[in-house]
XYZ file of N, CA, C and O in Angstrom:
268
model
N -38.414 45.042 20.177
C -37.297 44.119 20.271
C -37.490 43.268 21.537
O -37.709 43.800 22.608
N -37.382 41.970 21.375
C -37.605 41.063 22.504
C -36.420 41.098 23.482
O -35.336 41.593 23.160
N -36.660 40.558 24.652
C -35.620 40.502 25.681
C -34.434 39.672 25.191
O -33.272 40.051 25.385
N -34.708 38.554 24.523
C -33.630 37.708 23.998
C -32.791 38.467 22.971
O -31.562 38.366 22.975
N -33.443 39.238 22.118
C -32.705 40.038 21.135
C -31.805 41.058 21.822
O -30.661 41.269 21.400
N -32.295 41.692 22.850
C -31.494 42.693 23.574
C -30.305 42.049 24.279
O -29.196 42.587 24.253
N -30.529 40.898 24.899
C -29.439 40.213 25.601
C -28.369 39.759 24.618
O -27.173 39.976 24.837
N -28.788 39.120 23.530
C -27.805 38.639 22.561
C -27.097 39.798 21.870
O -25.899 39.697 21.598
N -27.803 40.894 21.623
C -27.150 42.066 21.042
C -26.088 42.611 22.000
O -24.996 43.000 21.574
N -26.397 42.601 23.288
C -25.408 43.027 24.283
C -24.158 42.167 24.255
O -23.034 42.685 24.301
N -24.340 40.856 24.150
C -23.178 39.968 24.071
C -22.392 40.172 22.775
O -21.166 40.102 22.769
N -23.082 40.429 21.684
C -22.390 40.692 20.414
C -21.562 41.977 20.529
O -20.418 42.034 20.064
N -22.112 42.987 21.164
C -21.370 44.242 21.353
C -20.164 44.019 22.256
O -19.063 44.519 21.972
N -20.339 43.251 23.330
C -19.209 42.923 24.208
C -18.113 42.215 23.427
O -16.926 42.529 23.545
N -18.506 41.254 22.589
C -17.526 40.530 21.781
C -16.817 41.428 20.788
O -15.599 41.328 20.602
N -17.561 42.336 20.166
C -16.950 43.254 19.197
C -15.951 44.184 19.885
O -14.846 44.407 19.376
N -16.333 44.722 21.035
C -15.409 45.590 21.771
C -14.185 44.817 22.242
O -13.058 45.322 22.185
N -14.393 43.585 22.701
C -13.273 42.761 23.146
C -12.284 42.522 22.005
O -11.079 42.686 22.169
N -12.809 42.139 20.830
C -11.924 41.904 19.684
C -11.265 43.191 19.213
O -10.130 43.184 18.731
N -11.961 44.308 19.364
C -11.346 45.594 19.032
C -10.142 45.884 19.909
O -9.098 46.335 19.424
N -10.280 45.621 21.217
C -9.146 45.799 22.127
C -8.009 44.837 21.805
O -6.838 45.207 21.866
N -8.346 43.604 21.462
C -7.314 42.623 21.118
C -6.547 43.081 19.882
O -5.315 43.040 19.845
N -7.268 43.540 18.874
C -6.610 43.973 17.646
C -5.838 45.269 17.796
O -4.762 45.437 17.224
N -6.374 46.195 18.576
C -5.755 47.512 18.704
C -4.608 47.528 19.703
O -3.547 48.100 19.435
N -4.795 46.884 20.845
C -3.820 47.011 21.924
C -3.272 45.679 22.423
O -2.565 45.655 23.427
N -3.631 44.575 21.751
C -3.203 43.249 22.189
C -3.574 43.019 23.656
O -2.786 42.494 24.444
N -4.792 43.449 24.020
C -5.298 43.330 25.386
C -6.671 42.692 25.336
O -7.550 43.139 24.602
N -6.866 41.627 26.104
C -8.138 40.903 26.149
C -8.853 41.239 27.454
O -8.535 40.671 28.503
N -9.816 42.181 27.413
C -10.490 42.581 28.652
C -11.238 41.443 29.347
O -11.250 41.384 30.584
N -11.862 40.556 28.593
C -12.596 39.448 29.209
C -11.631 38.563 29.994
O -11.905 38.197 31.140
N -10.498 38.229 29.401
C -9.503 37.401 30.099
C -8.920 38.144 31.297
O -8.665 37.537 32.341
N -8.744 39.460 31.169
C -8.186 40.233 32.278
C -9.160 40.291 33.450
O -8.739 40.239 34.613
N -10.450 40.388 33.173
C -11.449 40.497 34.237
C -11.809 39.130 34.805
O -11.886 38.954 36.023
N -12.035 38.156 33.925
C -12.534 36.848 34.356
C -11.427 35.830 34.628
O -11.692 34.789 35.215
N -10.232 36.097 34.140
C -9.136 35.141 34.296
C -8.863 34.445 32.973
O -9.788 33.960 32.326
N -7.616 34.409 32.582
C -7.230 33.824 31.306
C -7.472 32.316 31.321
O -6.895 31.587 32.116
N -8.368 31.846 30.441
C -8.666 30.428 30.335
C -9.582 29.889 31.422
O -9.785 28.676 31.507
N -10.139 30.778 32.248
C -11.021 30.315 33.323
C -12.359 29.855 32.754
O -12.728 30.179 31.624
N -13.079 29.116 33.560
C -14.392 28.639 33.147
C -15.320 29.812 32.862
O -16.090 29.789 31.894
N -15.233 30.861 33.662
C -16.093 32.027 33.483
C -15.782 32.756 32.174
O -16.698 33.135 31.440
N -14.519 32.936 31.852
C -14.177 33.596 30.590
C -14.585 32.735 29.397
O -15.071 33.254 28.386
N -14.421 31.433 29.507
C -14.848 30.537 28.427
C -16.360 30.589 28.247
O -16.861 30.528 27.119
N -17.099 30.733 29.353
C -18.550 30.861 29.280
C -18.950 32.159 28.574
O -19.856 32.166 27.739
N -18.246 33.247 28.878
C -18.525 34.517 28.196
C -18.253 34.379 26.701
O -19.070 34.811 25.876
N -17.127 33.773 26.330
C -16.818 33.575 24.913
C -17.876 32.711 24.226
O -18.270 32.988 23.096
N -18.348 31.680 24.916
C -19.385 30.808 24.367
C -20.678 31.597 24.152
O -21.311 31.494 23.096
N -21.067 32.390 25.132
C -22.289 33.187 25.012
C -22.170 34.229 23.904
O -23.137 34.493 23.182
N -20.996 34.816 23.744
C -20.775 35.765 22.651
C -20.932 35.063 21.306
O -21.602 35.565 20.400
N -20.346 33.892 21.161
C -20.450 33.138 19.908
C -21.871 32.719 19.599
O -22.352 32.886 18.471
N -22.565 32.187 20.591
C -23.958 31.786 20.379
C -24.845 32.990 20.073
O -25.759 32.905 19.242
N -24.558 34.115 20.714
C -25.320 35.333 20.445
C -25.099 35.819 19.024
O -26.032 36.289 18.370
N -23.874 35.700 18.541
C -23.594 36.076 17.160
C -24.353 35.217 16.168
O -24.906 35.721 15.189
N -24.402 33.916 16.438
C -25.156 33.005 15.570
C -26.638 33.357 15.607
O -27.307 33.413 14.572
N -27.163 33.634 16.800
C -28.575 33.993 16.933
C -28.884 35.291 16.178
O -29.864 35.364 15.438
N -28.036 36.307 16.363
C -28.276 37.590 15.704
C -28.145 37.463 14.179
O -28.921 38.072 13.439
N -27.205 36.666 13.704
C -27.051 36.464 12.263
C -28.260 35.747 11.682
O -28.761 36.113 10.618
N -28.748 34.732 12.395
C -29.909 34.012 11.881
C -31.157 34.880 11.942
O -32.002 34.824 11.031
N -31.292 35.706 12.972
C -32.444 36.615 13.062
C -32.395 37.643 11.938
O -33.429 37.948 11.308
N -31.218 38.166 11.631
C -31.091 39.127 10.539
C -31.397 38.471 9.193
O -32.032 39.080 8.331
N -30.954 37.226 9.033
C -31.237 36.512 7.783
C -32.733 36.286 7.624
O -33.280 36.439 6.536
N -33.397 35.914 8.709
C -34.844 35.685 8.643
C -35.592 36.962 8.296
O -36.522 36.950 7.490
N -35.196 38.071 8.870
C -35.837 39.353 8.563
C -35.607 39.717 7.110
O -36.531 40.149 6.407
N -34.390 39.503 6.626
C -34.066 39.837 5.234
C -34.853 38.975 4.259
O -35.309 39.476 3.227
N -35.039 37.698 4.567
C -35.773 36.840 3.639
C -37.269 37.126 3.691
O -37.960 36.962 2.689
N -37.783 37.553 4.827
C -39.192 37.891 4.922
C -39.526 39.174 4.170
O -40.617 39.323 3.635
N -38.575 40.097 4.111
C -38.791 41.365 3.426
C -38.582 41.244 1.918
O -39.014 42.099 1.173
N -37.902 40.204 1.480
C -37.592 40.054 0.043
C -38.781 39.547 -0.739
O -39.776 39.157 -0.354
């Protein structure tokens, strides 16, 4: 697994845990740590979203190569 895959997987896991907390306890850990609406929290959300797109496209490519 490449370094980029590991980094983006880490961001996807952070995003999944964050959304789990939001759904379960109505608590946003990223906003609590980085500041609600701050540039830093928005950057984390952006990186989580881009990482999700990267991981989805990588999974799609692997699936089409194996088919």
